[in-house]
mmCIF file of C-alpha atoms in Angstrom:
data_model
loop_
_atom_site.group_PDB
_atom_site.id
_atom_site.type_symbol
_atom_site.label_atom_id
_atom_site.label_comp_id
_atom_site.label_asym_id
_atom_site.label_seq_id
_atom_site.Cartn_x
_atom_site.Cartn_y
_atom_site.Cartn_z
ATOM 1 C CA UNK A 17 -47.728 35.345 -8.590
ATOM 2 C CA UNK A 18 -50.297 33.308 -10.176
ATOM 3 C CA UNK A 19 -49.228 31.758 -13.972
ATOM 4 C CA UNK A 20 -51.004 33.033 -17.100
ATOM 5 C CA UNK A 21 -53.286 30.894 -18.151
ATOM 6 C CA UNK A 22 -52.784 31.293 -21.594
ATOM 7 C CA UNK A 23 -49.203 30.068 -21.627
ATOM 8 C CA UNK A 24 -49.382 26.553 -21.870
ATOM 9 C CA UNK A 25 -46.853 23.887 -22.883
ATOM 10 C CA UNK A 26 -45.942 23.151 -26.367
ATOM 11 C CA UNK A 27 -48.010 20.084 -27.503
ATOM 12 C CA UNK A 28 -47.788 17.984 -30.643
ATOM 13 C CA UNK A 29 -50.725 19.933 -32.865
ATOM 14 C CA UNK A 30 -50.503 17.208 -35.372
ATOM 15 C CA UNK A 31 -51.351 13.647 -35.298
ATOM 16 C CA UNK A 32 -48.915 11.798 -34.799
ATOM 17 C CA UNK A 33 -49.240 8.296 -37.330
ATOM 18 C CA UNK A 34 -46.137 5.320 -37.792
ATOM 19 C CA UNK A 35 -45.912 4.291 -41.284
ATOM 20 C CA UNK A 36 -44.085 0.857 -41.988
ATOM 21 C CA UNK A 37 -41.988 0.797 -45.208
ATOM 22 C CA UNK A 38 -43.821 -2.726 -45.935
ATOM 23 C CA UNK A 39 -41.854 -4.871 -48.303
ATOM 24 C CA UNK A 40 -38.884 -2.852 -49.389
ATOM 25 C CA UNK A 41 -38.890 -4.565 -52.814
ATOM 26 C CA UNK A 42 -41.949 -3.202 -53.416
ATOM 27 C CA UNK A 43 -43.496 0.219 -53.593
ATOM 28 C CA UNK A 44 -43.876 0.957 -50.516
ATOM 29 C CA UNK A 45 -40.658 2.576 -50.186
ATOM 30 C CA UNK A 46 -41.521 5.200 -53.131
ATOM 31 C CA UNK A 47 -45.017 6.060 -51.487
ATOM 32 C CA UNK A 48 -43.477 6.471 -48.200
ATOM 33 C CA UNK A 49 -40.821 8.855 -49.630
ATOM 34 C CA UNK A 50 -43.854 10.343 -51.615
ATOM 35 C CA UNK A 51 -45.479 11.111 -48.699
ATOM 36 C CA UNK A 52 -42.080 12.758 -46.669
ATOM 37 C CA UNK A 53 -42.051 15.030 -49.326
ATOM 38 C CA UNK A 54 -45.765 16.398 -48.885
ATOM 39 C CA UNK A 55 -46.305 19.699 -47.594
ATOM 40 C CA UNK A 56 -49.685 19.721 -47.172
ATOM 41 C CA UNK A 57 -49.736 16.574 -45.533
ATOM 42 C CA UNK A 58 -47.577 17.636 -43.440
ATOM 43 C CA UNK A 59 -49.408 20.348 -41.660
ATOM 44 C CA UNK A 60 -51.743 17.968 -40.282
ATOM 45 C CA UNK A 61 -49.412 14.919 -39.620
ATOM 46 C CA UNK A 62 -46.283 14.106 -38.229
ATOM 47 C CA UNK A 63 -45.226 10.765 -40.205
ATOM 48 C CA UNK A 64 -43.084 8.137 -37.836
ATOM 49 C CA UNK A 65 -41.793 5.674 -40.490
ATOM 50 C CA UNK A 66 -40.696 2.695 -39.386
ATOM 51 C CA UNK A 67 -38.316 0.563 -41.511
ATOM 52 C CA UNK A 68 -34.538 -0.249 -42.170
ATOM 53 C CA UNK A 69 -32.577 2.594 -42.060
ATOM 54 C CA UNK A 70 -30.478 2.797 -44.759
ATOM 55 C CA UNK A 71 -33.765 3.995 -46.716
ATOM 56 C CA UNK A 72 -33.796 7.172 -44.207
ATOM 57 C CA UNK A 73 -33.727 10.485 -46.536
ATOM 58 C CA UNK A 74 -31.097 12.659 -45.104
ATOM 59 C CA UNK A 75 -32.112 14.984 -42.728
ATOM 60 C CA UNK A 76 -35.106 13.784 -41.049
ATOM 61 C CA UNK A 77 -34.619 13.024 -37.433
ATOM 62 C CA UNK A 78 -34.746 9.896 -35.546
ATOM 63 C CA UNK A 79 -37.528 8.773 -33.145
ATOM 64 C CA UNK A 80 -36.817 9.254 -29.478
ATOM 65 C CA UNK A 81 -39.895 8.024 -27.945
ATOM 66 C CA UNK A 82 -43.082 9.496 -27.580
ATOM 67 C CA UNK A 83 -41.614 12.184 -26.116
ATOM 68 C CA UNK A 84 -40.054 13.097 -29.700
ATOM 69 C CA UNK A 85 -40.619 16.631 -30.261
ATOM 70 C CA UNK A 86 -43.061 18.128 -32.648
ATOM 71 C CA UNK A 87 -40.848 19.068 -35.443
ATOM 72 C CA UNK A 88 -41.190 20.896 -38.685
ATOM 73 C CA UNK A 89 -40.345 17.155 -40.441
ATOM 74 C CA UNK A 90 -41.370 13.540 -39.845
ATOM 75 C CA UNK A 91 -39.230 11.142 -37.900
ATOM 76 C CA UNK A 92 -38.108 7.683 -38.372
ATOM 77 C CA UNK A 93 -37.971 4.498 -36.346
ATOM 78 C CA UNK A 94 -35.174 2.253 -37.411
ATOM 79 C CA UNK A 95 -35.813 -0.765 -37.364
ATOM 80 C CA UNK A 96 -33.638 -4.427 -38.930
ATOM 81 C CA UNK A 97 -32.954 -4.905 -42.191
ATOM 82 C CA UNK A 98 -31.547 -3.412 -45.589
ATOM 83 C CA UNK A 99 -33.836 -1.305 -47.941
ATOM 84 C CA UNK A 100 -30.859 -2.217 -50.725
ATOM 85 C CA UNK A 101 -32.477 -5.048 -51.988
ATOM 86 C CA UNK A 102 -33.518 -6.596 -55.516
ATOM 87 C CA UNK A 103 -36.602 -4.708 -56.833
ATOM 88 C CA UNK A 104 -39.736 -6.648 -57.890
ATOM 89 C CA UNK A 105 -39.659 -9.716 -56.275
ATOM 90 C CA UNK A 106 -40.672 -12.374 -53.078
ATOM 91 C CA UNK A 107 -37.188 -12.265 -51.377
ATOM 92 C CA UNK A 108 -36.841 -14.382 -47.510
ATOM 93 C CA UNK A 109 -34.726 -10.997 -46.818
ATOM 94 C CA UNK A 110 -37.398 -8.342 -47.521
ATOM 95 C CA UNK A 111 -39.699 -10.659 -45.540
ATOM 96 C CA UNK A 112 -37.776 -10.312 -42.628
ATOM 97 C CA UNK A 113 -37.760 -6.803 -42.668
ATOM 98 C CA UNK A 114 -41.020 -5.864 -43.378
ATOM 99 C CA UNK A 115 -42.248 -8.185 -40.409
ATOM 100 C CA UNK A 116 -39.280 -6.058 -37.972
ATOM 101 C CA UNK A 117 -41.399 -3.026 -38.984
ATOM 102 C CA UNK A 118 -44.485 -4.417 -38.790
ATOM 103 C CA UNK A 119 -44.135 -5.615 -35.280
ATOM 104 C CA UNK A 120 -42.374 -2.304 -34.356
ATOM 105 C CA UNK A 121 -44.966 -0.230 -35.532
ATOM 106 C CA UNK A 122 -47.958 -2.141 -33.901
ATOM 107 C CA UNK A 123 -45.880 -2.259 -30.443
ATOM 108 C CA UNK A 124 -45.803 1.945 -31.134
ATOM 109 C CA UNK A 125 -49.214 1.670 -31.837
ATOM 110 C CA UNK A 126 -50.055 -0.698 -28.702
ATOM 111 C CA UNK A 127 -48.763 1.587 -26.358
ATOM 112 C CA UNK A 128 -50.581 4.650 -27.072
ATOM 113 C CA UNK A 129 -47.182 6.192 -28.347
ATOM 114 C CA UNK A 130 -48.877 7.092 -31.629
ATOM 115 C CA UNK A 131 -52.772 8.097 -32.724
ATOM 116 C CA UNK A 132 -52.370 5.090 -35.344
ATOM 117 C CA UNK A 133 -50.629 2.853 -37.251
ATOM 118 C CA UNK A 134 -50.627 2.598 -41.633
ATOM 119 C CA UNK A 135 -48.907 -0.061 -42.937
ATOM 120 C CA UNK A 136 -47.782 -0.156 -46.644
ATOM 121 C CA UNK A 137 -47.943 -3.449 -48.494
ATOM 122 C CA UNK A 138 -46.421 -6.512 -47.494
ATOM 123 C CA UNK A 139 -45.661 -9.658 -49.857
ATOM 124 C CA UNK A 140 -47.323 -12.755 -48.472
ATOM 125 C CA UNK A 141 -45.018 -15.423 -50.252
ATOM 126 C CA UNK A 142 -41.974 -13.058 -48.941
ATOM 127 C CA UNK A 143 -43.451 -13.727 -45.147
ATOM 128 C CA UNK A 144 -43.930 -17.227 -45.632
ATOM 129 C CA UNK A 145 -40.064 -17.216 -46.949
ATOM 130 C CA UNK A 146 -39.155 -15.849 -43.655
ATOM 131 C CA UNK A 147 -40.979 -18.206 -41.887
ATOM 132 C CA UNK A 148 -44.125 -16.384 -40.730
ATOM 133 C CA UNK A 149 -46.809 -18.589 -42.701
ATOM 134 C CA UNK A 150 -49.684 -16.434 -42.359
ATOM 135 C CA UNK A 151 -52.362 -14.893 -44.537
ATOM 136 C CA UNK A 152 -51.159 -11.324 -44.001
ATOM 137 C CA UNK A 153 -50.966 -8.505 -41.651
ATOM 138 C CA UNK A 154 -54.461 -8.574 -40.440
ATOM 139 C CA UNK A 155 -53.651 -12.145 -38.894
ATOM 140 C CA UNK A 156 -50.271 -10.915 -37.669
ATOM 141 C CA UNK A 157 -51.354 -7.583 -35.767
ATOM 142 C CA UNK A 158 -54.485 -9.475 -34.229
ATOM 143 C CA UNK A 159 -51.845 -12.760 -32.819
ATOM 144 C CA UNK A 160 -49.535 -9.912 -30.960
ATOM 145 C CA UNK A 161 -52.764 -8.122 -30.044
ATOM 146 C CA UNK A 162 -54.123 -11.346 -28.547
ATOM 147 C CA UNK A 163 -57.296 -10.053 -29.997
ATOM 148 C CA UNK A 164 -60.230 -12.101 -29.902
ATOM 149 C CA UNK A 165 -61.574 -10.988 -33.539
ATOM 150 C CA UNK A 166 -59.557 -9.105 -35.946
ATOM 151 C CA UNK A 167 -61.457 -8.449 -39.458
ATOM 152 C CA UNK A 168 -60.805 -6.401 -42.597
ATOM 153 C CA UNK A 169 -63.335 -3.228 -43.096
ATOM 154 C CA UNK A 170 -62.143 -1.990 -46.519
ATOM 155 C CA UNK A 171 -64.024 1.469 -47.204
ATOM 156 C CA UNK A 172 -63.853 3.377 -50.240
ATOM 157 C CA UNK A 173 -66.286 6.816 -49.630
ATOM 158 C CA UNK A 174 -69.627 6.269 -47.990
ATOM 159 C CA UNK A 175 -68.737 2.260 -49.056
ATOM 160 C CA UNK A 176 -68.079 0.258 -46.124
ATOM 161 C CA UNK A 177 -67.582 -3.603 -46.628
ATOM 162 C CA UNK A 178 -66.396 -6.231 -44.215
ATOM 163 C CA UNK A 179 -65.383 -9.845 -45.181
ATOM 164 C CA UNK A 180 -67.061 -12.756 -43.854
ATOM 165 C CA UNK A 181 -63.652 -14.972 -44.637
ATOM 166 C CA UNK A 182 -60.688 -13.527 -45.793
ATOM 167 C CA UNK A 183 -58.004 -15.460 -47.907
ATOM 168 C CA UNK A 184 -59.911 -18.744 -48.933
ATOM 169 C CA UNK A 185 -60.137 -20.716 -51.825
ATOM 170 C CA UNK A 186 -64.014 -20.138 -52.718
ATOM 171 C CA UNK A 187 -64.821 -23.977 -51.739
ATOM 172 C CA UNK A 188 -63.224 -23.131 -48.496
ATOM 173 C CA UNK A 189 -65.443 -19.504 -48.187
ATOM 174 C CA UNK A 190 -68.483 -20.709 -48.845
ATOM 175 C CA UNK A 191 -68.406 -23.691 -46.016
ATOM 176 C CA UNK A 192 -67.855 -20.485 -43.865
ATOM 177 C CA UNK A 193 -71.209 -18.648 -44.409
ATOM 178 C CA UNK A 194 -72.722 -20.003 -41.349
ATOM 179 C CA UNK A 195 -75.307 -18.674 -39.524
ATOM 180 C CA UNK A 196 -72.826 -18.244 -35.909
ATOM 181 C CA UNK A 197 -70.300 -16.332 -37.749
ATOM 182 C CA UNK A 198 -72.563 -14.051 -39.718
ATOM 183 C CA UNK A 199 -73.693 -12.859 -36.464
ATOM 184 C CA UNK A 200 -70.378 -12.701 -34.698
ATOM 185 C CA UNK A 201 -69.360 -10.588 -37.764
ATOM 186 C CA UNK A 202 -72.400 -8.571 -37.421
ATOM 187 C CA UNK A 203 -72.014 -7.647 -34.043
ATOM 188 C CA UNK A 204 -67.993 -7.015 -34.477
ATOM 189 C CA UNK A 205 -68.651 -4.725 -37.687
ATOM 190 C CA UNK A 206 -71.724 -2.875 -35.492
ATOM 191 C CA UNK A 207 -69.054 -2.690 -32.463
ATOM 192 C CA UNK A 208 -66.699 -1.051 -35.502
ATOM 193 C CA UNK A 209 -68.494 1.561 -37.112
ATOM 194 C CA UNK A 210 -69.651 2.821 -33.603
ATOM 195 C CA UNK A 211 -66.596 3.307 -32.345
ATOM 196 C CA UNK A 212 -65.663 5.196 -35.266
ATOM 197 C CA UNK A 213 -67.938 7.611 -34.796
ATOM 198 C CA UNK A 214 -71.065 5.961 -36.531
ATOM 199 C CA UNK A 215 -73.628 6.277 -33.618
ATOM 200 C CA UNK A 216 -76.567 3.831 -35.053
ATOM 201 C CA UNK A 217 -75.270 1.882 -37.901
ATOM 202 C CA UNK A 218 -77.359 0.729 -41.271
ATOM 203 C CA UNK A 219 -76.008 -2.289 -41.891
ATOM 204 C CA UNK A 220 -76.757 -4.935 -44.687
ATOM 205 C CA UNK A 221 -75.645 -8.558 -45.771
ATOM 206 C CA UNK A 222 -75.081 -9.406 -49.442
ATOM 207 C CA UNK A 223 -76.458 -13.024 -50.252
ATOM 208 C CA UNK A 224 -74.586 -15.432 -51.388
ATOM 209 C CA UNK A 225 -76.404 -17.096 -54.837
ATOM 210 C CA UNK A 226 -77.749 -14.794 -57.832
ATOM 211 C CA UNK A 227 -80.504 -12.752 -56.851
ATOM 212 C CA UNK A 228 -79.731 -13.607 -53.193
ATOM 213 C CA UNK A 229 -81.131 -16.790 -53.990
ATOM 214 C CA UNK A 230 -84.560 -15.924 -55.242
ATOM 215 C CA UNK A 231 -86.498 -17.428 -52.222
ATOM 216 C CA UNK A 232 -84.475 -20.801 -52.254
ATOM 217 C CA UNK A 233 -84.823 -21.062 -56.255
ATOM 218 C CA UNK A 234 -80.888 -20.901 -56.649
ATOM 219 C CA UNK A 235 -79.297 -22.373 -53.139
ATOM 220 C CA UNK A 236 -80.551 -22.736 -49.630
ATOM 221 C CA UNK A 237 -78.238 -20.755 -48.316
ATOM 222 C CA UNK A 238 -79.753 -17.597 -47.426
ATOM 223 C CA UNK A 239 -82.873 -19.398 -46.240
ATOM 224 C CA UNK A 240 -81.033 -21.952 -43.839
ATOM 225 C CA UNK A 241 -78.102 -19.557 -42.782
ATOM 226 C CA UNK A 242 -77.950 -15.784 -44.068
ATOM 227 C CA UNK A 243 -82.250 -14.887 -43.131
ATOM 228 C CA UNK A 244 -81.980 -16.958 -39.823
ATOM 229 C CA UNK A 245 -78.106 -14.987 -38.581
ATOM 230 C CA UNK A 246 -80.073 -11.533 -39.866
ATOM 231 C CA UNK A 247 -83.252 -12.235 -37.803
ATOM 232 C CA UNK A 248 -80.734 -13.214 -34.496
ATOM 233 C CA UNK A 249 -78.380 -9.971 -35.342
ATOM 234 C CA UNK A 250 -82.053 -8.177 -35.293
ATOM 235 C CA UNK A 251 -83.091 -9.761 -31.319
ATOM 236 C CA UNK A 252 -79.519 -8.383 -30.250
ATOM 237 C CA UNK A 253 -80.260 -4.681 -31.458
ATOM 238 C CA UNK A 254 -78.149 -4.486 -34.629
ATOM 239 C CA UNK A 255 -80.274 -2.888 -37.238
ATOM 240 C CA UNK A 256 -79.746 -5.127 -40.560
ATOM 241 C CA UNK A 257 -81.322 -5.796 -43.895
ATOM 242 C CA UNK A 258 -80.949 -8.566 -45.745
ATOM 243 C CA UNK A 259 -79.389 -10.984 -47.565
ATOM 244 C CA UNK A 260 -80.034 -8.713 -50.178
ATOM 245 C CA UNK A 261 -78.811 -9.385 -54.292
ATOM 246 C CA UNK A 262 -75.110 -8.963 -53.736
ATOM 247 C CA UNK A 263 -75.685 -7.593 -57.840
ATOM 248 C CA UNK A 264 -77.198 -3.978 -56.423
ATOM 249 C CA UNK A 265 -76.496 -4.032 -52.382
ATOM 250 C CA UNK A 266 -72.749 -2.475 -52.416
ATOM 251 C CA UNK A 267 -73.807 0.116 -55.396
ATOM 252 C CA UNK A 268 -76.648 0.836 -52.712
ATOM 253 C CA UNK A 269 -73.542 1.010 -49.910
ATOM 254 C CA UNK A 270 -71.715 3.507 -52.600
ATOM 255 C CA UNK A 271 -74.700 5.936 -52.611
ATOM 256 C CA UNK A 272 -74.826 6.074 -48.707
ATOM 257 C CA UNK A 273 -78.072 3.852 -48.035
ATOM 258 C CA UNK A 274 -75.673 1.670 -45.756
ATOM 259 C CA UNK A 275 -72.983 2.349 -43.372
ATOM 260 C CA UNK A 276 -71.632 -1.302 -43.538
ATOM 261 C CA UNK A 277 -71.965 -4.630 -45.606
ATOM 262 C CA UNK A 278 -70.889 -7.881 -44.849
ATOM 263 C CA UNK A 279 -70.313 -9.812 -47.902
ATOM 264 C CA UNK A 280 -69.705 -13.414 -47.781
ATOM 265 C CA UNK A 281 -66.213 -13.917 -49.357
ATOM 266 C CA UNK A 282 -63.001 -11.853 -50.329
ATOM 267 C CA UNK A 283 -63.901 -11.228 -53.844
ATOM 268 C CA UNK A 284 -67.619 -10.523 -53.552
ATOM 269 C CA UNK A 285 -66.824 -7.526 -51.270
ATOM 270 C CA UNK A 286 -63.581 -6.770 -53.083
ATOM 271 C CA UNK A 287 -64.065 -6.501 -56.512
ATOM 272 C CA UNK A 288 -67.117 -4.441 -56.335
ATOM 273 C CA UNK A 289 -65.184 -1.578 -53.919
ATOM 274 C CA UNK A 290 -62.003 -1.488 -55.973
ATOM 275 C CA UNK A 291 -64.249 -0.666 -59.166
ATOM 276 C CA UNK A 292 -65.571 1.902 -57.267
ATOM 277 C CA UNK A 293 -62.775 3.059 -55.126
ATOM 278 C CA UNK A 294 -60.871 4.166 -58.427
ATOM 279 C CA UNK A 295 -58.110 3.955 -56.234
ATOM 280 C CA UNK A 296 -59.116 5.316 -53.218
ATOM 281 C CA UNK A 297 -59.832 2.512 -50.860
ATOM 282 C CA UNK A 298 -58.744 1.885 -47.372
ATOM 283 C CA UNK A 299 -58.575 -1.165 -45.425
ATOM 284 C CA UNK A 300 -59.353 -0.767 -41.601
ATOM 285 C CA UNK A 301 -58.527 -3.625 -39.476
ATOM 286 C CA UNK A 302 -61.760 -4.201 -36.926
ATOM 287 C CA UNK A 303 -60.931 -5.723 -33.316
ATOM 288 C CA UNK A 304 -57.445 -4.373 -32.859
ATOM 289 C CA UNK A 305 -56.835 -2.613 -29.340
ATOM 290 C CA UNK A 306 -55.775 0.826 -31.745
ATOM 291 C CA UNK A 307 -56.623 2.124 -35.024
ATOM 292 C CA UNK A 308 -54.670 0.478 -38.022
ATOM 293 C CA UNK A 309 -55.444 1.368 -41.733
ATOM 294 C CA UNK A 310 -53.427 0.278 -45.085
ATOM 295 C CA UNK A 311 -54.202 0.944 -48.952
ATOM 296 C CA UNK A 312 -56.155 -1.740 -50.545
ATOM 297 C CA UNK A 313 -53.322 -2.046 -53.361
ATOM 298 C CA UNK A 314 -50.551 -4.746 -53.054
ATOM 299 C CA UNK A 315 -46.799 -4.259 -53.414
ATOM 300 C CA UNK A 316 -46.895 -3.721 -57.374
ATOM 301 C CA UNK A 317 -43.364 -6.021 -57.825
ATOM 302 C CA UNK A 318 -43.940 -5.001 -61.693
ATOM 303 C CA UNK A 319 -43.442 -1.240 -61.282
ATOM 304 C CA UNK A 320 -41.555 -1.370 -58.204
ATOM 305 C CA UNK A 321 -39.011 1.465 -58.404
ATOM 306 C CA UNK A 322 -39.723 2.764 -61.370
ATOM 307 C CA UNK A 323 -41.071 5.917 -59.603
ATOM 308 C CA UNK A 324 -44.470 5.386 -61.478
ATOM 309 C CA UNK A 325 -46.506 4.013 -57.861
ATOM 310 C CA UNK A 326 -49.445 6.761 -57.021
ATOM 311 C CA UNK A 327 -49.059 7.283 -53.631
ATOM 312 C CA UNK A 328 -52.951 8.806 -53.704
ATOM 313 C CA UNK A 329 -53.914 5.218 -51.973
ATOM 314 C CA UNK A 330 -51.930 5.744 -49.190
ATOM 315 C CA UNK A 331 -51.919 9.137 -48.459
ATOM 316 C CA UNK A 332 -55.967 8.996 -47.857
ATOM 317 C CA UNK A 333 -55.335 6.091 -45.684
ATOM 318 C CA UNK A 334 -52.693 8.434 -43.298
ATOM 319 C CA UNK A 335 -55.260 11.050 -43.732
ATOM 320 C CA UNK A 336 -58.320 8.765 -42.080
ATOM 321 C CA UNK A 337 -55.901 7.479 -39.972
ATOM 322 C CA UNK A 338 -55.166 11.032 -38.572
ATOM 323 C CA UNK A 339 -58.930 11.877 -38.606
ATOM 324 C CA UNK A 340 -59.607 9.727 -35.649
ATOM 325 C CA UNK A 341 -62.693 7.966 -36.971
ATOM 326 C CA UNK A 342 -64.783 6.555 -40.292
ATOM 327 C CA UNK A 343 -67.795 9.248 -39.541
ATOM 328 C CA UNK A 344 -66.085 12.580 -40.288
ATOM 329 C CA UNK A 345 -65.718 10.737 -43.863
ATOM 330 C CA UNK A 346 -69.787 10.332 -44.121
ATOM 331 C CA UNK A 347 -70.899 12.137 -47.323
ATOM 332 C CA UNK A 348 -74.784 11.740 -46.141
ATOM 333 C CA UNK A 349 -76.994 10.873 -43.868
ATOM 334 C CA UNK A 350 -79.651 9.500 -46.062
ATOM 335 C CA UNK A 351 -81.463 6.316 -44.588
ATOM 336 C CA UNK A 352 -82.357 3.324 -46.465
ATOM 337 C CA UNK A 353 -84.934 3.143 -49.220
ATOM 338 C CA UNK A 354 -88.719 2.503 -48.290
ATOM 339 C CA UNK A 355 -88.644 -0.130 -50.288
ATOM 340 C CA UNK A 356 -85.822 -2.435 -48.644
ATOM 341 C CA UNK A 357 -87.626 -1.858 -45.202
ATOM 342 C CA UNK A 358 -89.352 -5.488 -44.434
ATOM 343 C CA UNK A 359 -88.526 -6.982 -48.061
ATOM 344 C CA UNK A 360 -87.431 -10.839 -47.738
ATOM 345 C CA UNK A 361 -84.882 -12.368 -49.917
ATOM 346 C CA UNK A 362 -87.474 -13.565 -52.737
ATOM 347 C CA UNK A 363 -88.208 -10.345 -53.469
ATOM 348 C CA UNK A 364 -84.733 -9.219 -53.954
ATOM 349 C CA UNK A 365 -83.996 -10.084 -57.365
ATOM 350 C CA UNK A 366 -82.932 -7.540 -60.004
ATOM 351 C CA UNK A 367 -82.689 -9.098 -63.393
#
């Protein structure tokens, strides 16, 4: 007897996304328990936490493997370390445990055992405590990657911005906006955006002085190094505009005229998208072997425990995480103005 067709095993329906606690004197134990207790989140995603497991809520199961079934609750990975810790500050301790998590989840993530990995805040000074001097978790994941590149995309709506440098004093950033790595960044945040389901890409570059220099009036630098790595980006098929008056390029980004923007330094592209985000933002991590999103906040050490965290921030990033790509969040599919199509950088100004 031949077997009905329409009886097939039971599969995992939801996507299945590890969370890491990040630093447990922060908030991201709250928002993680925030999350547990979502029913609507829930019917779409099956949470794997992944942290110390004395913070486990009673009741939800442990994480076999991949081959964990597809319960009505989340599971948890357990992983070293104590979630029993002093509240609100760097602590060597807390360091330790948020990188045990860390590393856990991106080895889950790695191996295919999950669609893709959120991580909730870490605290910088507490890795350095433990001994992992590093800028973050974006330098972290992309070391046990062995990735070549490994960039922050932070994206707040139709808003897409990656960083030319990351964590830099702004003497330090600005002897990075060379004409090489504009291009490599280019071609890495083109790479990005088409995997995520972004099939031709707008892109633009901010420039660097006011009014994007005003045709070398205010710096060189868009003349000698910004025009010349746009032109090059150009020859190797990446549609880009610019350097265009970082002033009115990422409200531009906002309304949809660009699916990505490089700006030159962390707090050009950053301050701009958390005005705008309103709390909303995402950080996606390009150059990673797997898909890895976090919120944009930090670990809040001032409100930490007080139950008063908004888990909004990280719930949208487990929900883009689960949707399996950036262009099922495009609002519209309007193309550039007219008016940006051929315009040089001295005609860019705005005030």
């Amino acid at each position: 007897m031949e077997p009905d067709s329409t009886l097939t095993p039971h599969r995992n329906t939801r996507a299945r996304i590890a969370l890491t606690i990040g630093d447990p004197a922060g908030i991201g134990p709250e928002l993680v328990q925030a999350l547990l207790d979502d029913d609507a989140l829930a019917r779409d995603v099956q949470l794997v936490v992944v942290g110390p497991e004395d913070l486990k809520p009673e009741g939800l199961g442990f994480w076999q493997g991949p081959d964990s079934p597809d319960s009505t609750t989340h599971l948890w990975c357990p992983t070293p370390g104590s979630g029993r810790v002093t509240m609100g500050s760097a602590q060597a301790d807390c360091g330790r445990t948020a990188l045990a998590a860390l590393r856990c989840g991106a080895d889950m993530a790695q191996a295919g055992h999950v669609a893709a990995l959120v991580t909730a805040p870490v605290c910088k000074e507490a890795l350095h405590l433990a001994g992992e001097e590093v800028e973050g978790q974006t330098e972290l994941l992309g070391r046990w990657a062995a990735a070549k590149q490994c960039e922050m995309v932070a994206v707040a709506g139709n808003l897409r911005v990656m960083l030319l440098s990351r964590h830099l004093s702004l003497a330090a950033a600005l002897k990075e906006v060379r004409r090489t790595t504009i291009v490599e960044r280019l071609r890495l945040l083109d790479s990005t955006l088409r995997a995520e389901g972004i099939p031709a890409p707008r892109l633009a570059v901010a420039g660097l002085n006011p009014h994007a220099g005003e045709g070398g009036l205010f710096g060189s630098e868009e003349t000698e190094e910004i025009a010349p790595a746009v032109a090059e980006a150009r020859a190797r098929g990446i549609s880009v505009h610019g350097p265009i008056s970082p002033d009115r390029v990422f409200l531009e980004g906002a309304r949809g005229q660009w699916d990505g923007i490089l700006a030159l330094y962390h707090d050009q592209g950053f301050i701009p998208l958390k005005l705008l985000s309103e709390g909303r933002g995402v950080t996606l991590l390009a150059g990673l072997p797997y898909r890895r999103l976090s919120p944009v906040h930090g670990t809040a050490f001032d409100i930490a425990g007080s139950g008063r965290a908004d888990p909004t921030n990280l719930r949208i990033a487990v929900q883009m995480a689960a949707s399996g790509g950036l262009g099922s969040h495009q609002a519209q599919e309007e193309g550039p103005s007219d008016t940006l199509e051929g315009v040089d950088c001295d005609s860019l100004s705005s005030t």
